[in-house]
C-alpha positions as a Markdown table, in Angstrom:
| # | Residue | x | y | z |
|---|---|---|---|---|
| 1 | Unk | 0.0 | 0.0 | 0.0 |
| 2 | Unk | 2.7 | 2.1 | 0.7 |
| 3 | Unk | 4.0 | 2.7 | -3.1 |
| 4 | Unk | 0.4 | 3.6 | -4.1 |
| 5 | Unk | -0.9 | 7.0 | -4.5 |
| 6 | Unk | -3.4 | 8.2 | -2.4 |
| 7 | Unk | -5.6 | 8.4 | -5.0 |
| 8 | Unk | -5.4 | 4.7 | -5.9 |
| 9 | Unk | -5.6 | 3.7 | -2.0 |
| 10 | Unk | -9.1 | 5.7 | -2.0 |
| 11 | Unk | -9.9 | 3.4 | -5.2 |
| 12 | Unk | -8.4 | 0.1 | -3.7 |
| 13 | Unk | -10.3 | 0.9 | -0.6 |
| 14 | Unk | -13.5 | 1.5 | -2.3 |
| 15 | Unk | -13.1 | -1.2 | -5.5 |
| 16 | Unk | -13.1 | -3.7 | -2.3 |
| 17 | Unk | -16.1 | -2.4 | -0.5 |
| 18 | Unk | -17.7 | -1.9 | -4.2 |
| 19 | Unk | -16.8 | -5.4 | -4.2 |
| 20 | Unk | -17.9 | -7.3 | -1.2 |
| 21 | Unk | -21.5 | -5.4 | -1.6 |
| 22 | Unk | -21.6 | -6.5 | -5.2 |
| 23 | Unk | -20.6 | -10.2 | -3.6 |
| 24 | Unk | -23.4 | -10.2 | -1.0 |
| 25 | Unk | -26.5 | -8.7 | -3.4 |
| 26 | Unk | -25.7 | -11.6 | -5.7 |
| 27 | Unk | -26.1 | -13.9 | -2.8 |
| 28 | Unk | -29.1 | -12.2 | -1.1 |
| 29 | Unk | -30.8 | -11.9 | -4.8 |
| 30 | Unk | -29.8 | -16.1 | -5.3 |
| 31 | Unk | -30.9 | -17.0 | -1.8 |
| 32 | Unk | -34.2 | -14.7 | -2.3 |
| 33 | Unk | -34.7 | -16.5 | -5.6 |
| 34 | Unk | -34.7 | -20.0 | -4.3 |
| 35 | Unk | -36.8 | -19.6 | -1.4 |
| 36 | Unk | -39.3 | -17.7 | -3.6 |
| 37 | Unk | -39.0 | -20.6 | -6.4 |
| 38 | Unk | -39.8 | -22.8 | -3.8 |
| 39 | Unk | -42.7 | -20.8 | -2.4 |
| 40 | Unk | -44.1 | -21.2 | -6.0 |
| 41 | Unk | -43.5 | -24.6 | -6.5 |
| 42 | Unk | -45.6 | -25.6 | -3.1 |
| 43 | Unk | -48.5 | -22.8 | -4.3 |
| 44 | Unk | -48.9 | -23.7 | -7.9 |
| 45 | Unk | -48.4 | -28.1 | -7.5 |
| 46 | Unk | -48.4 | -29.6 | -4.0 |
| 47 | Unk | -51.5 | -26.5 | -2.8 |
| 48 | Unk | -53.2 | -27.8 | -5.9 |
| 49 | Unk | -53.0 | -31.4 | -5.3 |
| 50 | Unk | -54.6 | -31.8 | -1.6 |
| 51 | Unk | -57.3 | -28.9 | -2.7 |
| 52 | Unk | -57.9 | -31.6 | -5.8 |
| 53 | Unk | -57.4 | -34.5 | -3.3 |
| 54 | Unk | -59.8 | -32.5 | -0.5 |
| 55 | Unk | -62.4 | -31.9 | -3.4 |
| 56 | Unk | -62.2 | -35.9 | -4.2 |
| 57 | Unk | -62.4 | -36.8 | -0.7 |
| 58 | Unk | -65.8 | -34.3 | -0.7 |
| 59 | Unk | -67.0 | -36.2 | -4.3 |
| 60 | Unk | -67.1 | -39.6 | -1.9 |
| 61 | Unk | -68.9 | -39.2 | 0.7 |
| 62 | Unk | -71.5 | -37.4 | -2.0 |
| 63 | Unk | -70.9 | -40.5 | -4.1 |
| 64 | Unk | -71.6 | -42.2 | -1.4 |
| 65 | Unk | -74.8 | -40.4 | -0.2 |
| 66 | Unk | -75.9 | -40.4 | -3.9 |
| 67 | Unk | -75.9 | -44.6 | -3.6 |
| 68 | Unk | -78.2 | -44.1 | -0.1 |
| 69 | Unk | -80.1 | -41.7 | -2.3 |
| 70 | Unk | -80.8 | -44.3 | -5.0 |
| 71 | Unk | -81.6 | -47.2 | -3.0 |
| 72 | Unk | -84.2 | -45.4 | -0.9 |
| 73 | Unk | -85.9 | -43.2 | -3.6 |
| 74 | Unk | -89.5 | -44.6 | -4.3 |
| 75 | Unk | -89.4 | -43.0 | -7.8 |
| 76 | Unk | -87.6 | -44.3 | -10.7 |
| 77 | Unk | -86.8 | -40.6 | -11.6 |
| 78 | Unk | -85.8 | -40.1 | -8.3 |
| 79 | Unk | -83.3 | -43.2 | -8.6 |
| 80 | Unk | -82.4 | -42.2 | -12.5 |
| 81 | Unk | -81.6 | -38.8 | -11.0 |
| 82 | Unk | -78.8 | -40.6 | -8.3 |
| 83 | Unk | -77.2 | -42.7 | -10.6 |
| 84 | Unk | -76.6 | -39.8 | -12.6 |
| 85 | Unk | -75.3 | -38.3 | -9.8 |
| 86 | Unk | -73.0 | -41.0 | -9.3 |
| 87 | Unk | -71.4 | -41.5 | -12.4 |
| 88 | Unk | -70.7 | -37.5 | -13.2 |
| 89 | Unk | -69.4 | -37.5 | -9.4 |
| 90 | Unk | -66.9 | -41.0 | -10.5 |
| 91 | Unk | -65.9 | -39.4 | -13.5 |
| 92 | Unk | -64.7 | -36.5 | -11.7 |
| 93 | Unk | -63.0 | -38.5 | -9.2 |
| 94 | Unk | -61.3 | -40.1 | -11.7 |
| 95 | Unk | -60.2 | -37.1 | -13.7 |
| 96 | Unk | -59.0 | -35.7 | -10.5 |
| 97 | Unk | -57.0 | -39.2 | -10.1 |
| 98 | Unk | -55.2 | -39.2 | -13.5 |
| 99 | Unk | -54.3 | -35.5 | -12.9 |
| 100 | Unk | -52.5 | -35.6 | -9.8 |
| 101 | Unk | -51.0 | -39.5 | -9.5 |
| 102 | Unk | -48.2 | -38.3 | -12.6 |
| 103 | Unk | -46.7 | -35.4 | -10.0 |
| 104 | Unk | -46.2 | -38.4 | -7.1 |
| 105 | Unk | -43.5 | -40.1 | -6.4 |
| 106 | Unk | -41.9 | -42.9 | -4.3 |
| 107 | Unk | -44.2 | -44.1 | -0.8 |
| 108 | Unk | -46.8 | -41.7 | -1.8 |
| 109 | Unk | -47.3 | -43.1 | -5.5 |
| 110 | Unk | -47.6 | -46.2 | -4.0 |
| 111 | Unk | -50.1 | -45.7 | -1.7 |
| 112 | Unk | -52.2 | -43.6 | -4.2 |
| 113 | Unk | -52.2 | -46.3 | -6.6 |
| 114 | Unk | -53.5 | -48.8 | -4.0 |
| 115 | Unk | -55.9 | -46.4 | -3.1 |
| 116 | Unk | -56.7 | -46.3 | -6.4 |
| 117 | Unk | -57.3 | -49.8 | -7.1 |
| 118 | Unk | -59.6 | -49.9 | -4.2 |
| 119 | Unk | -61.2 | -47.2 | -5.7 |
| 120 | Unk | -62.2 | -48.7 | -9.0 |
| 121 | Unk | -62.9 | -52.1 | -7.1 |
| 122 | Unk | -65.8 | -50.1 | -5.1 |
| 123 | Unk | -66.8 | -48.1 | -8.3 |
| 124 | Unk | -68.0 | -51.4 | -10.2 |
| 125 | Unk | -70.4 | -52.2 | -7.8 |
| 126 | Unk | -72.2 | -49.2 | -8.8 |
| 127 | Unk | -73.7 | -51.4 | -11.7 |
| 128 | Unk | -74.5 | -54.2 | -9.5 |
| 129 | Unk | -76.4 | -51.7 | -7.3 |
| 130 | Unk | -78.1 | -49.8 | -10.1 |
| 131 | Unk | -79.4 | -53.8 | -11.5 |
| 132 | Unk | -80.8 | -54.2 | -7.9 |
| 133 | Unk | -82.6 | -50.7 | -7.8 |
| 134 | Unk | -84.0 | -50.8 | -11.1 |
| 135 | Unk | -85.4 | -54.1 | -11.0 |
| 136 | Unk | -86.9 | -53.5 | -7.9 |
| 137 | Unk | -85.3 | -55.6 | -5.7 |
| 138 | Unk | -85.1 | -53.2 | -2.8 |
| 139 | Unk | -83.8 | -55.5 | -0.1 |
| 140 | Unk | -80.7 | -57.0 | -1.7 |
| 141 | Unk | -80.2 | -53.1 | -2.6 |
| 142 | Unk | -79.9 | -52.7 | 1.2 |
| 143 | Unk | -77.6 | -55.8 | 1.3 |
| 144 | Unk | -75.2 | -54.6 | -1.4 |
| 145 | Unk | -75.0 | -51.3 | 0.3 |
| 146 | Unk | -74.1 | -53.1 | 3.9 |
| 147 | Unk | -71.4 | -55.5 | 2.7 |
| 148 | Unk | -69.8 | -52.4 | 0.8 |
| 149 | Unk | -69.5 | -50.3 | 3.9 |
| 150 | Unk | -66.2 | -51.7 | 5.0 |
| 151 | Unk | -65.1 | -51.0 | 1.5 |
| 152 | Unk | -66.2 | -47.7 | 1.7 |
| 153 | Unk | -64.6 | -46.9 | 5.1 |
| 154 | Unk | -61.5 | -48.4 | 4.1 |
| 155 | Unk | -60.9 | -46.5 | 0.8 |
| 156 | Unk | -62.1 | -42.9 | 2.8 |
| 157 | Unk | -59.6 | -43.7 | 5.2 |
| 158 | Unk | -56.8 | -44.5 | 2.5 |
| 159 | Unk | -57.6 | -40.9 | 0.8 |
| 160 | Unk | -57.8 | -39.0 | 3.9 |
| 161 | Unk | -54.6 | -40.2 | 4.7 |
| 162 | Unk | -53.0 | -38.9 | 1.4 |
| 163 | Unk | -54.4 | -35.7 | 1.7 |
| 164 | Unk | -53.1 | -35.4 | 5.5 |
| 165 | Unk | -49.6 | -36.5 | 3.9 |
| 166 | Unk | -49.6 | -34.0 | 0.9 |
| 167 | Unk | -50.8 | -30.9 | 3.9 |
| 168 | Unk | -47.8 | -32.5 | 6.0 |
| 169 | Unk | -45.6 | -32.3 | 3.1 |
| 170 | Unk | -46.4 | -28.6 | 2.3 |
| 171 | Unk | -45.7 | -27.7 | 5.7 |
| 172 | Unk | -42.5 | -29.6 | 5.6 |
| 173 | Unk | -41.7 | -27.5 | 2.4 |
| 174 | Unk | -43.2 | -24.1 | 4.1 |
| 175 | Unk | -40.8 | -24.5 | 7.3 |
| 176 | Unk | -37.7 | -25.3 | 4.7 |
| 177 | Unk | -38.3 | -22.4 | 3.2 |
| 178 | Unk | -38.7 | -20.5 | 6.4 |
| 179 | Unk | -35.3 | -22.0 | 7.9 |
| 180 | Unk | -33.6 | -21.1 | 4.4 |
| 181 | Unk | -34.9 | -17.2 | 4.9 |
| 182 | Unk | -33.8 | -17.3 | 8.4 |
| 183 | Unk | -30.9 | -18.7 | 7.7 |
| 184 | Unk | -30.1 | -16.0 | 4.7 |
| 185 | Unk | -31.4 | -13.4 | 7.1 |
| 186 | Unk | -28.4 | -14.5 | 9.8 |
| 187 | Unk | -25.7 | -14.9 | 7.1 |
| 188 | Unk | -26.8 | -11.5 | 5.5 |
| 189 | Unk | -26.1 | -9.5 | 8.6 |
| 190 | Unk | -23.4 | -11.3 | 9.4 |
| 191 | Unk | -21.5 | -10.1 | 6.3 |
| 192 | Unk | -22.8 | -6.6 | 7.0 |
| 193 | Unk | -21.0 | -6.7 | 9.9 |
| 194 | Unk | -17.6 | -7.9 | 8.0 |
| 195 | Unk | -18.4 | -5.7 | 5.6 |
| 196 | Unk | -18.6 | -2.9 | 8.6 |
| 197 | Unk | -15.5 | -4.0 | 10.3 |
| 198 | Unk | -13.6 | -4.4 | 7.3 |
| 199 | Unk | -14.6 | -0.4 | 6.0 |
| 200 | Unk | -13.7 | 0.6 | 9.2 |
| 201 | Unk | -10.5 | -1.2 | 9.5 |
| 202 | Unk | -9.4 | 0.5 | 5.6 |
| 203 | Unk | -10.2 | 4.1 | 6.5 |
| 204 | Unk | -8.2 | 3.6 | 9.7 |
| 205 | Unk | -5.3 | 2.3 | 8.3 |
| 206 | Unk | -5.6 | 5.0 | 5.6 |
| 207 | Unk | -6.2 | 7.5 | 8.1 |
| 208 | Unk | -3.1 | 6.5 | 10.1 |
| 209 | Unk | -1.3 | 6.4 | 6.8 |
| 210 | Unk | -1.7 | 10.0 | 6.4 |
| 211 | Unk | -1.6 | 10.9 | 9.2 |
| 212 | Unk | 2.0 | 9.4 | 10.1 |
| 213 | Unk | 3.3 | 11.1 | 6.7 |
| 214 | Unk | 1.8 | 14.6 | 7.9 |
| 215 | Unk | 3.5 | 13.9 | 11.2 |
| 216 | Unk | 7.2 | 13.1 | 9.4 |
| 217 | Unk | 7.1 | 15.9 | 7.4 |
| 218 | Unk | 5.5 | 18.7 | 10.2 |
| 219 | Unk | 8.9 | 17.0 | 12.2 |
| 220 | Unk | 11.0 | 17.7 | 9.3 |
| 221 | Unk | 9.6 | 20.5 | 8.9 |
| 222 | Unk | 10.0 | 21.8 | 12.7 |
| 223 | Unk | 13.8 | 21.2 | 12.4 |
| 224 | Unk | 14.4 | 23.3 | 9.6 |
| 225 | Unk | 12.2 | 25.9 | 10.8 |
| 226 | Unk | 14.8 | 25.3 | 14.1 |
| 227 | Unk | 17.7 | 25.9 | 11.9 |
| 228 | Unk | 18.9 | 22.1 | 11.4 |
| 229 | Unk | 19.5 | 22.2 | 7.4 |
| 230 | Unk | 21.3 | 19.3 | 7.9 |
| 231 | Unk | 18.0 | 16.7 | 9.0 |
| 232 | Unk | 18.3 | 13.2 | 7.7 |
| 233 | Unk | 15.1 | 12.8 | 5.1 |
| 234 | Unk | 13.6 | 9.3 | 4.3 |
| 235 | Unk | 11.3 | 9.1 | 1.6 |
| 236 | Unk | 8.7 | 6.7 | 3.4 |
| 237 | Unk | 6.0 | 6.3 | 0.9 |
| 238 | Unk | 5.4 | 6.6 | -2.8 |
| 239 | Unk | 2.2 | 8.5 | -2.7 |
| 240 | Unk | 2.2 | 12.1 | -2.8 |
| 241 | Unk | 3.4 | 12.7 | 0.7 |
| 242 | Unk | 6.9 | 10.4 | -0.5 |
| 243 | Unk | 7.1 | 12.8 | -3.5 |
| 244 | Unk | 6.6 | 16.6 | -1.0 |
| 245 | Unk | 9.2 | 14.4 | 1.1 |
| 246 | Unk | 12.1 | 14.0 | -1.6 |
| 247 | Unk | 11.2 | 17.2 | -2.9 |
């Protein structure tokens, strides 16, 4: 430092502050990125798939209200009216199915495809039940709908379950994200505190700098003015103060 100018010290000094800042904003601006990509990516796929999932889980127990609906009606219109009900309420289930099962992997893929299978298991007996109804034979109607109650139980379980995972899994995601920011947060101040230190430390070192050349030559200075022509004089620095010194 000592063969620079003053001039190009100021620059050094301020080229590295210049350069830290430019160092942290990248990192802040990653960082920011990253959590907010994340942030997205639980909003627009993993939100969507339990409201989907919720909104299937709703379409069963209709379904299943809509099957009570048909077997008790004493109207064929009224029954007509349920089975309709029933197959527009499958085909949404099943729409909502083929939609989400391509963004699951591993356990939970797994466990949506069993749930699945159970699903179209209990879905065929909606013919069986519709035969019944519409021929009139109202107490094996009640039968059908007894022995597929465990059926039903079990695959409402078996989707409530997977939308309890997917809301666990968002949260997961949600307090990731939340430790990352936090995390960014500490390492951010933390390198505005170098960053403080570090300023601090230049202009004192390029305070004392000056100030110990000002001190040399007001001592040089002081013997001359006391008559000593003969002072020793040590050219110190390069900078401008080394150049008034040899001069």
């Amino acid at each position: 430092m000592d063969r620079l100018t003053i001039r190009q010290k100021l620059y050094a000094v301020f080229g590295a502050l210049i350069a830290i800042f430019a160092c942290m904003s990248i990192y802040a601006g990653y960082t920011l990125h990253a959590i907010n990509s994340n942030a997205m990516c639980i909003a627009t796929e993993h939100l969507n798939n339990v409201l989907a999932l919720s909104q299937a889980d709703r379409a069963l127990a209709i379904y299943r209200q809509a099957e009570y609906s048909m077997v008790s009606a004493t109207s064929l219109s009224g029954q007509v009216y349920a089975s309709e009900e029933m197959r527009g309420l499958a085909g949404q289930m099943d729409i909502t199915f083929d939609n989400i099962e391509p963004m699951l992997t591993g356990d939970k893929a797994d466990a949506f495809q069993e749930m699945r299978q159970k699903w179209s298991a209990y879905e065929k007996g909606r013919t069986r039940l519709e035969e019944l109804v519409l021929t009139g034979q109202h107490d094996a109607a009640l039968q059908e709908m007894a022995s597929s109650e465990a059926a039903y139980q079990e695959l409402d379980w078996d989707l409530g379950i997977i939308v309890d995972q997917s809301k666990d899994f968002i949260q997961q995601e949600t307090n990731v994200a939340a430790d990352r920011y936090q995390d960014a947060k500490i390492l951010f101040l933390v390198l505005t505190i170098v960053v403080l230190v570090l300023s601090v430390s230049m202009a004192l070192y390029l305070s004392r700098t000056i100030q110990r050349s000002v001190q040399y030559l007001m001592g040089i200075s002081q013997e001359v003015a006391d008559g000593n022509l003969t002072v020793p004089v040590e050219v110190q620095t390069q900078d401008e103060f080394g150049e008034l010194t040899a001069a």
